[in-house]
Coordinates of C-alpha atoms in Angstrom, one line a residue:
Chain A
M1 CA 0.0 0.0 0.0
L2 CA 1.2 3.5 -0.8
Y3 CA 0.5 6.3 1.8
A4 CA 0.8 10.0 1.5
L5 CA 2.0 11.7 4.7
L6 CA 0.8 15.2 4.7
C7 CA 2.6 17.7 6.9
Y8 CA 0.6 20.4 8.7
N9 CA 1.9 23.3 10.8
D10 CA 1.4 26.9 11.6
E11 CA 3.2 28.5 8.6
Q12 CA 3.5 31.9 10.4
A13 CA 5.5 30.2 13.2
V14 CA 7.5 28.1 10.7
G15 CA 8.0 31.2 8.6
S16 CA 9.5 32.9 11.6
W17 CA 12.3 30.3 11.9
S18 CA 15.7 31.7 11.3
K19 CA 17.7 30.3 8.4
E20 CA 19.7 28.1 10.9
E21 CA 16.6 26.8 12.6
D22 CA 15.0 26.0 9.3
A23 CA 18.2 24.3 8.1
A24 CA 18.4 22.2 11.3
V25 CA 14.9 20.9 10.9
M26 CA 15.5 20.1 7.2
D27 CA 18.7 18.3 8.0
K28 CA 16.9 16.1 10.6
L29 CA 14.1 15.4 8.1
A30 CA 16.7 14.6 5.4
A31 CA 18.3 12.0 7.7
V32 CA 14.9 10.2 7.9
N33 CA 14.5 10.6 4.2
D34 CA 17.9 9.1 3.5
R35 CA 17.2 5.9 5.4
L36 CA 13.8 5.5 3.7
A37 CA 15.4 6.0 0.4
R38 CA 17.9 3.3 1.1
E39 CA 15.1 1.0 2.0
K40 CA 13.4 2.0 -1.2
K41 CA 10.3 3.1 0.6
L42 CA 10.4 6.8 -0.5
G43 CA 8.5 8.4 -3.3
P44 CA 8.5 12.1 -4.2
V45 CA 8.8 14.6 -1.4
A46 CA 7.8 18.2 -1.7
R47 CA 8.0 21.3 0.5
L48 CA 5.4 23.8 -0.6
M49 CA 5.6 27.6 -0.7
Q50 CA 3.5 29.4 1.9
T51 CA -0.2 29.6 1.3
T52 CA 0.1 33.2 0.3
A53 CA 1.5 31.8 -3.0
A54 CA -1.5 29.5 -3.4
T55 CA -4.4 29.8 -5.9
T56 CA -7.6 27.7 -5.6
L57 CA -9.8 26.6 -8.4
R58 CA -13.4 26.1 -7.1
K59 CA -16.0 24.4 -9.2
S60 CA -19.6 25.5 -9.1
G61 CA -21.7 23.6 -6.7
K62 CA -24.3 22.5 -9.2
N63 CA -22.1 21.2 -12.0
R64 CA -18.5 20.5 -12.8
G65 CA -17.9 22.8 -15.7
L66 CA -17.8 19.9 -18.2
E67 CA -20.9 20.5 -20.3
A68 CA -22.3 23.3 -22.3
G69 CA -24.1 25.8 -20.1
D70 CA -22.1 24.9 -17.0
E71 CA -20.6 27.7 -15.1
A72 CA -16.9 28.2 -15.5
P73 CA -14.9 27.1 -12.4
L74 CA -14.1 30.0 -10.0
V75 CA -10.4 30.8 -9.5
L76 CA -9.7 32.1 -6.0
D77 CA -6.6 33.5 -4.4
G78 CA -5.2 31.7 -1.3
P79 CA -5.4 28.2 0.0
F80 CA -8.4 25.9 -0.3
A81 CA -9.3 26.0 3.4
E82 CA -8.6 28.5 6.2
T83 CA -7.4 26.6 9.2
K84 CA -5.0 27.2 12.0
E85 CA -2.4 24.9 10.4
Q86 CA -1.3 25.0 6.8
L87 CA -0.1 22.2 4.6
L88 CA 3.7 22.5 4.4
G89 CA 4.4 19.5 2.2
F90 CA 3.9 15.8 1.8
F91 CA 5.8 12.5 1.8
V92 CA 5.0 9.5 -0.2
V93 CA 6.1 6.3 1.5
D94 CA 5.7 2.6 0.6
C95 CA 4.6 0.7 3.6
A96 CA 3.2 -2.8 4.3
N97 CA 0.4 -1.4 6.4
L98 CA -0.9 1.5 8.4
E99 CA 1.2 0.5 11.4
E100 CA 4.4 1.0 9.5
A101 CA 3.2 4.3 8.0
L102 CA 2.4 5.5 11.6
A103 CA 5.8 4.4 12.8
I104 CA 7.5 6.4 10.1
T105 CA 5.2 9.4 10.8
R106 CA 6.1 9.3 14.4
E107 CA 9.8 9.3 13.5
L108 CA 9.3 12.4 11.2
G109 CA 7.3 14.0 14.0
V110 CA 10.3 13.7 16.4
A111 CA 12.5 15.4 13.8
N112 CA 10.0 18.2 13.1
P113 CA 8.3 19.4 16.3
G114 CA 4.8 20.8 16.5
G115 CA 1.9 20.6 14.1
A116 CA 0.5 17.3 12.7
Y117 CA 0.7 14.9 9.8
E118 CA -2.3 13.5 7.9
I119 CA -1.9 9.9 6.7
R120 CA -4.0 9.0 3.7
P121 CA -3.9 6.0 1.4
I122 CA -3.2 6.9 -2.2
A123 CA -5.6 5.9 -5.0
L124 CA -3.5 7.1 -7.9
Y125 CA 0.2 7.5 -7.8
L126 CA 2.3 9.3 -10.4
P127 CA 6.0 9.2 -9.6
G128 CA 6.7 12.2 -11.8
S129 CA 9.9 12.8 -13.7
L130 CA 10.7 16.5 -13.2
T131 CA 14.3 17.1 -12.2
K132 CA 14.7 20.8 -12.9
E133 CA 15.0 23.5 -10.2
P134 CA 12.1 25.9 -9.7
A135 CA 12.2 29.3 -11.4
Chain B
M1 CA 14.2 23.5 18.9
T2 CA 13.3 23.7 22.5
D3 CA 9.8 24.1 23.9
M4 CA 10.6 27.6 25.0
A5 CA 11.9 28.6 21.5
W6 CA 8.7 27.1 20.1
I7 CA 6.5 29.1 22.5
D8 CA 8.4 32.2 21.7
L9 CA 7.7 31.8 18.0
A10 CA 4.0 31.1 18.6
L11 CA 3.7 34.2 20.7
R12 CA 5.5 36.2 18.1
S13 CA 3.3 35.1 15.3
A14 CA 0.1 35.5 17.3
R15 CA 1.1 39.0 18.5
P16 CA -0.5 41.2 15.7
R17 CA -3.8 39.4 16.1
A18 CA -3.8 39.4 19.9
V19 CA -2.6 43.0 20.4
G20 CA -5.0 44.1 17.6
A21 CA -8.0 42.6 19.3
L22 CA -6.9 43.9 22.8
L23 CA -6.5 47.4 21.3
R24 CA -10.1 47.2 20.0
Y25 CA -11.2 46.0 23.5
F26 CA -9.3 48.6 25.6
G27 CA -9.1 51.4 23.1
D28 CA -5.6 52.2 24.3
L29 CA -2.3 51.1 23.0
D30 CA -0.5 50.9 26.4
A31 CA -3.3 48.9 28.0
A32 CA -3.4 46.5 25.0
E33 CA 0.4 46.0 25.2
E34 CA 0.3 45.5 29.0
A35 CA -2.5 42.9 28.7
F36 CA -0.6 41.1 26.0
Q37 CA 2.5 41.0 28.2
E38 CA 0.5 39.5 31.0
A39 CA -0.9 36.9 28.7
C40 CA 2.6 36.0 27.5
L41 CA 3.8 35.6 31.1
A42 CA 0.9 33.2 31.7
A43 CA 1.7 31.3 28.5
L44 CA 5.3 30.9 29.5
S45 CA 4.2 29.4 32.8
K46 CA 1.3 27.3 31.6
W47 CA 2.2 26.0 28.1
P48 CA 5.4 24.0 28.9
E49 CA 3.2 21.9 31.3
N50 CA -0.2 21.8 29.6
G51 CA 0.9 22.2 26.0
P52 CA -0.1 25.1 23.8
P53 CA -3.8 25.9 23.3
R54 CA -5.4 25.1 20.0
D55 CA -6.0 28.7 19.1
V56 CA -3.0 30.6 20.4
A57 CA -4.3 34.1 19.6
A58 CA -7.7 33.5 21.1
W59 CA -6.1 32.2 24.3
L60 CA -3.8 35.2 24.6
I61 CA -6.7 37.6 24.0
F62 CA -8.9 36.0 26.6
V63 CA -6.2 35.7 29.3
G64 CA -4.8 39.1 28.5
R65 CA -8.2 40.7 28.8
N66 CA -9.0 39.0 32.1
A67 CA -5.6 39.8 33.6
A68 CA -6.1 43.5 32.7
L69 CA -9.6 43.5 34.1
D70 CA -8.3 42.0 37.3
V71 CA -5.9 44.8 37.7
V72 CA -8.7 47.3 37.2
R73 CA -10.9 45.5 39.7
R74 CA -8.1 45.2 42.2
R75 CA -7.4 48.9 42.1
A76 CA -11.1 49.6 42.4
K77 CA -11.9 47.3 45.3
D78 CA -8.6 46.5 46.7
R79 CA -9.6 42.9 47.0
P80 CA -7.3 39.9 47.2
L81 CA -5.5 38.5 44.1
P82 CA -7.3 35.9 42.1
S83 CA -5.8 32.4 42.4
E84 CA -3.6 31.0 39.6
D85 CA -6.2 28.4 38.8
A86 CA -8.8 31.0 38.1
L87 CA -6.6 32.3 35.3
S88 CA -6.0 29.0 33.7
D89 CA -9.6 27.8 33.9
T90 CA -10.5 29.2 30.5
D91 CA -10.9 26.1 28.3
D92 CA -14.7 26.4 27.6
A93 CA -14.8 30.1 27.4
E94 CA -11.8 30.1 25.1
G95 CA -13.7 28.0 22.5
A96 CA -16.6 30.4 22.6
L97 CA -14.4 33.4 22.2
A98 CA -12.5 31.8 19.3
A99 CA -15.8 31.3 17.5
Q100 CA -16.7 35.0 17.9
L101 CA -13.3 36.2 16.7
D102 CA -13.5 35.1 13.1
D103 CA -11.0 36.3 10.5
A104 CA -13.0 39.3 9.5
H105 CA -12.7 40.6 13.0
Y106 CA -9.0 40.0 13.0
R107 CA -8.6 41.6 9.7
D108 CA -9.8 45.0 10.7
D109 CA -8.1 44.6 14.1
I110 CA -4.7 44.0 12.6
L111 CA -5.2 46.6 9.9
R112 CA -6.2 49.1 12.6
L113 CA -3.1 48.2 14.7
L114 CA -0.9 48.8 11.7
F115 CA -2.8 51.9 10.7
V116 CA -2.4 53.7 14.0
C117 CA 1.3 53.3 13.6
C118 CA 1.1 55.3 10.3
H119 CA -0.6 58.3 11.7
P120 CA 0.1 61.2 9.3
E121 CA 1.4 63.5 12.1
L122 CA 4.1 61.0 12.9
P123 CA 7.4 61.4 11.0
S124 CA 8.4 58.2 9.1
T125 CA 11.1 57.3 11.6
Q126 CA 8.6 57.3 14.4
Q127 CA 6.1 55.3 12.3
I128 CA 8.7 52.6 11.7
A129 CA 9.9 52.5 15.3
L130 CA 6.3 52.2 16.5
A131 CA 5.4 49.4 14.0
L132 CA 8.5 47.4 14.9
R133 CA 7.8 47.8 18.6
I134 CA 4.0 47.2 18.7
V135 CA 3.2 45.0 15.7
C136 CA 6.5 43.1 15.3
G137 CA 7.3 43.0 19.0
M138 CA 10.9 43.9 18.7
T139 CA 12.4 45.2 21.9
V140 CA 13.3 48.8 22.4
K141 CA 16.9 47.7 22.6
E142 CA 16.8 45.9 19.3
I143 CA 15.2 48.9 17.6
A144 CA 17.6 51.3 19.1
R145 CA 20.5 49.2 17.8
A146 CA 19.1 49.2 14.3
F147 CA 18.8 53.0 14.3
L148 CA 22.1 53.6 16.0
V149 CA 20.6 55.5 18.9
G150 CA 20.7 54.9 22.6
E151 CA 18.0 52.8 24.3
T152 CA 16.7 55.8 26.3
A153 CA 16.4 58.0 23.2
M154 CA 14.5 55.2 21.4
E155 CA 12.3 54.7 24.4
Q156 CA 11.5 58.4 24.4
R157 CA 10.8 58.4 20.6
I158 CA 8.3 55.6 21.0
T159 CA 6.7 57.2 24.0
R160 CA 6.3 60.5 22.2
A161 CA 4.8 58.7 19.2
K162 CA 2.3 56.9 21.4
A163 CA 1.3 60.1 23.1
R164 CA 0.6 61.7 19.7
I165 CA -1.6 58.7 18.7
A166 CA -3.4 58.8 22.1
A167 CA -4.2 62.5 21.6
A168 CA -5.5 61.8 18.1
A169 CA -8.6 59.6 17.9
I170 CA -8.0 56.0 17.1
P171 CA -10.5 54.9 14.5
F172 CA -12.5 52.1 16.1
E173 CA -15.6 51.9 13.8
T174 CA -15.4 49.1 11.2
P175 CA -14.1 50.8 8.1
A176 CA -16.2 51.2 4.9
P177 CA -14.6 49.5 1.9
E178 CA -13.1 52.8 0.5
E179 CA -11.7 53.6 3.9
R180 CA -10.3 50.1 4.3
A181 CA -8.6 50.4 0.9
A182 CA -7.1 53.7 1.9
R183 CA -5.8 52.3 5.1
L184 CA -4.3 49.4 3.2
R185 CA -2.4 51.7 0.9
T186 CA -1.0 53.7 3.9
V187 CA 0.0 50.5 5.7
A188 CA 1.6 49.1 2.5
A189 CA 3.7 52.2 2.1
M190 CA 4.8 52.0 5.8
I191 CA 5.9 48.3 5.3
Y192 CA 7.9 49.3 2.2
L193 CA 9.5 52.1 4.3
V194 CA 10.5 49.5 7.0
F195 CA 12.0 47.3 4.3
N196 CA 14.0 50.2 2.8
E197 CA 15.4 51.1 6.2
G198 CA 16.9 47.7 6.2
Y199 CA 17.7 47.4 2.5
S200 CA 19.3 50.8 1.9
A201 CA 21.7 50.5 4.8
T202 CA 25.3 50.0 3.9
G203 CA 28.6 49.6 5.7
G204 CA 28.5 48.7 9.4
E205 CA 24.8 49.7 9.6
A206 CA 23.8 47.0 7.1
Q207 CA 24.4 44.2 9.7
R208 CA 22.4 46.0 12.4
R209 CA 19.5 46.8 10.1
A210 CA 19.3 43.5 8.3
P211 CA 16.4 42.3 10.6
L212 CA 14.2 45.1 9.4
C213 CA 14.0 43.5 5.9
G214 CA 12.8 40.2 7.5
E215 CA 10.3 42.1 9.6
A216 CA 8.9 43.9 6.6
I217 CA 8.5 40.6 4.7
R218 CA 6.7 39.2 7.7
L219 CA 4.3 42.2 7.7
G220 CA 3.9 41.8 4.0
R221 CA 2.9 38.2 4.4
L222 CA 0.5 39.1 7.3
L223 CA -1.2 41.7 5.1
L224 CA -1.5 39.4 2.1
R225 CA -3.0 36.7 4.3
L226 CA -5.7 39.2 5.4
F227 CA -6.3 40.6 1.9
A228 CA -5.6 37.5 -0.1
D229 CA -7.1 38.8 -3.4
E230 CA -5.4 42.2 -3.5
P231 CA -2.9 42.2 -6.4
E232 CA -1.0 45.1 -5.0
M233 CA -0.4 43.2 -1.7
M234 CA 0.9 40.3 -3.8
G235 CA 3.0 42.8 -5.7
L236 CA 4.4 44.3 -2.5
L237 CA 5.4 41.0 -1.0
A238 CA 6.8 39.9 -4.3
L239 CA 8.9 43.1 -4.5
L240 CA 10.3 42.6 -1.0
L241 CA 11.2 39.0 -1.7
L242 CA 12.7 39.7 -5.1
Q243 CA 14.9 42.5 -3.8
H244 CA 15.8 40.8 -0.6
A245 CA 16.9 37.7 -2.6
R246 CA 20.0 39.6 -3.7
A247 CA 21.0 40.6 -0.1
A248 CA 23.9 38.3 0.2
A249 CA 25.5 39.7 -3.0
R250 CA 24.7 43.4 -2.6
L251 CA 27.5 44.4 -0.3
D252 CA 31.2 43.5 -0.4
A253 CA 33.2 42.5 2.7
D254 CA 33.6 46.2 3.6
G255 CA 29.9 46.9 3.3
A256 CA 30.3 48.8 0.0
I257 CA 27.6 48.6 -2.6
V258 CA 28.2 46.0 -5.4
L259 CA 26.4 47.1 -8.6
L260 CA 23.8 44.7 -9.9
E261 CA 25.9 43.9 -13.0
D262 CA 28.9 43.0 -10.8
Q263 CA 27.1 40.8 -8.2
D264 CA 27.8 37.1 -7.9
R265 CA 24.5 35.7 -8.9
A266 CA 25.3 32.4 -7.3
L267 CA 24.7 34.1 -4.0
W268 CA 21.1 35.1 -4.8
D269 CA 18.4 33.3 -2.9
R270 CA 16.7 31.1 -5.5
Q271 CA 13.8 30.1 -3.1
A272 CA 12.9 33.8 -2.5
I273 CA 13.1 34.5 -6.2
A274 CA 10.8 31.5 -7.0
E275 CA 8.3 32.7 -4.4
G276 CA 8.4 36.3 -5.6
V277 CA 7.9 35.2 -9.2
A278 CA 5.0 32.9 -8.1
L279 CA 3.3 35.8 -6.3
L280 CA 3.8 38.1 -9.3
D281 CA 2.2 35.5 -11.5
K282 CA -0.8 35.4 -9.2
A283 CA -1.0 39.2 -9.1
M284 CA -0.8 39.7 -12.9
R285 CA -3.8 37.4 -13.4
H286 CA -6.0 40.2 -12.0
R287 CA -5.0 42.6 -14.7
R288 CA -5.0 45.5 -12.2
P289 CA -1.5 46.8 -12.4
G290 CA -0.1 48.9 -9.6
P291 CA 3.3 50.4 -8.7
Y292 CA 4.3 47.5 -6.4
Q293 CA 3.5 44.9 -9.1
V294 CA 5.4 46.9 -11.8
Q295 CA 8.4 47.3 -9.5
A296 CA 8.3 43.6 -8.6
A297 CA 8.2 42.8 -12.3
I298 CA 11.3 44.9 -12.9
A299 CA 13.1 43.2 -10.0
A300 CA 12.0 39.8 -11.3
L301 CA 13.6 40.5 -14.7
H302 CA 16.9 41.3 -13.0
D303 CA 16.6 38.2 -10.7
R304 CA 15.9 35.8 -13.6
A305 CA 18.7 37.0 -15.9
A306 CA 21.4 34.3 -15.8
T307 CA 24.0 37.0 -16.4
A308 CA 24.0 40.8 -16.4
A309 CA 24.4 40.7 -20.2
A310 CA 21.3 38.6 -20.5
T311 CA 19.1 41.2 -18.8
D312 CA 15.9 42.0 -20.7
W313 CA 16.4 45.8 -20.8
A314 CA 13.7 46.3 -23.4
E315 CA 11.1 44.9 -21.1
I316 CA 12.5 46.8 -18.2
D317 CA 12.3 50.0 -20.2
T318 CA 8.6 49.2 -21.0
L319 CA 7.9 48.5 -17.3
Y320 CA 9.5 51.8 -16.2
A321 CA 7.3 53.6 -18.8
T322 CA 4.3 51.9 -17.2
L323 CA 5.5 53.0 -13.7
E324 CA 5.9 56.6 -15.0
R325 CA 2.3 56.5 -16.1
L326 CA 1.1 55.1 -12.7
T327 CA 3.3 57.2 -10.5
P328 CA 4.9 60.0 -12.4
S329 CA 8.1 61.0 -10.6
P330 CA 11.5 62.3 -11.7
V331 CA 13.1 59.5 -9.7
V332 CA 11.2 56.9 -11.8
T333 CA 12.4 58.6 -15.0
L334 CA 15.9 58.6 -13.7
N335 CA 15.7 54.8 -13.2
R336 CA 14.3 54.4 -16.6
A337 CA 17.3 56.2 -18.0
V338 CA 19.6 53.4 -16.9
A339 CA 17.5 50.9 -19.0
V340 CA 17.5 53.4 -21.9
A341 CA 21.3 53.7 -21.8
K342 CA 21.7 49.9 -22.0
L343 CA 19.1 49.7 -24.8
R344 CA 19.7 52.8 -27.0
G345 CA 22.9 54.3 -25.7
P346 CA 24.0 57.0 -23.3
A347 CA 23.1 59.9 -25.5
E348 CA 19.4 59.1 -25.5
A349 CA 19.5 58.4 -21.8
L350 CA 21.2 61.7 -21.1
A351 CA 18.5 63.5 -23.2
L352 CA 15.9 61.8 -21.1
I353 CA 17.3 63.0 -17.7
E354 CA 18.4 66.5 -18.7
P355 CA 14.9 68.0 -18.1
L356 CA 14.9 66.5 -14.6
A357 CA 17.8 68.7 -13.5
P358 CA 15.7 71.5 -11.8
K359 CA 13.7 68.9 -9.8
L360 CA 16.7 66.7 -8.8
S361 CA 19.3 69.4 -8.2
G362 CA 19.7 68.1 -4.6
Y363 CA 19.6 64.4 -5.4
F364 CA 22.7 62.3 -5.1
H365 CA 21.7 59.6 -7.5
F366 CA 20.8 62.1 -10.3
F367 CA 24.4 63.3 -10.4
G368 CA 25.8 59.7 -10.1
V369 CA 23.7 58.6 -13.1
R370 CA 24.5 61.8 -15.1
G371 CA 28.2 61.4 -14.4
A372 CA 28.2 57.8 -15.5
L373 CA 26.4 58.7 -18.8
L374 CA 28.7 61.6 -19.5
A375 CA 31.7 59.4 -18.8
Q376 CA 30.4 56.8 -21.3
L377 CA 30.1 59.6 -23.9
G378 CA 33.7 60.6 -23.3
R379 CA 32.8 64.0 -21.9
S380 CA 35.2 63.5 -19.0
D381 CA 35.3 67.1 -17.6
E382 CA 31.5 67.3 -17.4
A383 CA 31.4 63.8 -15.9
R384 CA 34.0 64.9 -13.3
A385 CA 31.8 67.9 -12.4
A386 CA 28.7 65.7 -12.0
F387 CA 30.6 63.2 -9.8
D388 CA 32.0 66.0 -7.6
R389 CA 28.4 67.3 -7.1
A390 CA 27.3 63.7 -6.3
I391 CA 30.0 63.4 -3.6
A392 CA 28.9 66.7 -2.1
L393 CA 25.3 65.3 -1.9
A394 CA 26.2 61.8 -0.7
N395 CA 24.2 60.7 2.3
T396 CA 26.8 58.2 3.5
A397 CA 30.5 57.5 3.3
V398 CA 29.7 54.4 1.3
E399 CA 27.9 56.4 -1.4
A400 CA 30.8 58.9 -1.6
A401 CA 33.3 56.0 -1.9
H402 CA 31.3 54.5 -4.7
I403 CA 31.4 57.8 -6.7
R404 CA 35.2 58.1 -6.0
M405 CA 35.6 54.8 -7.7
H406 CA 34.0 56.2 -10.8
L407 CA 36.3 59.3 -10.6
D408 CA 39.3 57.0 -10.3
R409 CA 38.2 55.1 -13.5
L410 CA 37.8 58.4 -15.2
G411 CA 41.3 59.5 -14.2
R412 CA 42.8 56.2 -15.5
G413 CA 40.9 56.5 -18.8
A414 CA 42.1 60.1 -19.4

């Protein structure tokens, strides 16, 4: 089973980290990532920009914008949902079961304090092949 | 990161919301700040044991308000202190309060808090000091260090600024849309001012003022979170990020300015550039151009050029022309002349800035640019005269040193 581990936290607090604090957390996460990569359990990993850089596409309630006469989807600025925590990134891990996914998530939680992770089984998985740097 | 460091960050990021709400409640800056301090002390003693509350800002507002009310009651009736437990027994009430204080409330609270710092009667130096103290929560000592004044002097500056605000009426009614838009513009200008205080610093000051750029970016993010669909707020944050991205390459080891074309582009912060570009893309979708968006677009063109020679000067020239239309100013035209010189040669650029002479006769950069253009045209004597004038008008030793470098080159070429 493939699982997506979704990382949530208060992005204003995380955004207040100094460069050194940020680098320290990223190093600890990288250490976990390295081991998982060696065990061939790690898919793509992403860290997302802050939600101020997000744009949301919201489809009309009645229809899905697929047929003639359907309303066009609404494009909105900002993240999909306003909550206390924001999605900071996700991990894709290959685990035998939920127990193993939980164990890995706990380990990541120790490396990266505060916030929460959401664990969700994946229905469709695309490994992706982009290797270029952003911008 | 320790628990305490984590609490510190949580308090810091909740500060604008909490102080903004407490200001609405008490109608007085000092009372709001005191209440917030009380709440922070309570947080430092409770959270390590009980863990942080779910809604940090709501907790701080509730506890701060109660603590301040206790002081009022105590003074009124001289009754015994409430027990520690009474203070912490807030779980149920906290939830109810959080429900009342939705984002719309916070939005006007935070905007008001920022807006009172930009009172038109306050000189810009006081506006900046006040915003850094009240909204960002920097200590008086930290602010004094950034502005190279003693702690007492800065304390007095902030106290005077607060007194002025208290004498003027703080606007507490919920603003109408036009009033809100006007406040937003004023606050955006103040944030850019804070950024420039950090960004324009050179030499030994640069190190001390560097935190101001970070604070301005934090304020820009805060404002964009509250006004998520305002293209100019996206433009402002993009501009700050795209300029700050070059920070590591802008000054040499002595703190002297390194010109854009001479900077080591490997030192530029690629993450900040990517974020700035993403924000700019979002903003442009609205097709409501404004000065921050256009300036951000210019910064983005510089940031994305792999080498100085690869800079898209034609597009930069077009953007400056747009900026001239949006905010006509001789300084904008002067900046445009730099692009025109690259694109169509120094003679045309010189023709563009000659008419500006009467308006910019006291402006250091005018004579710096004029001197450089004349030097390129081989008119050395006139160039020397312009550079001499620039040195006389230089605001800092670093600026003067930069012009002397031009003069030296001129001397060698002659």
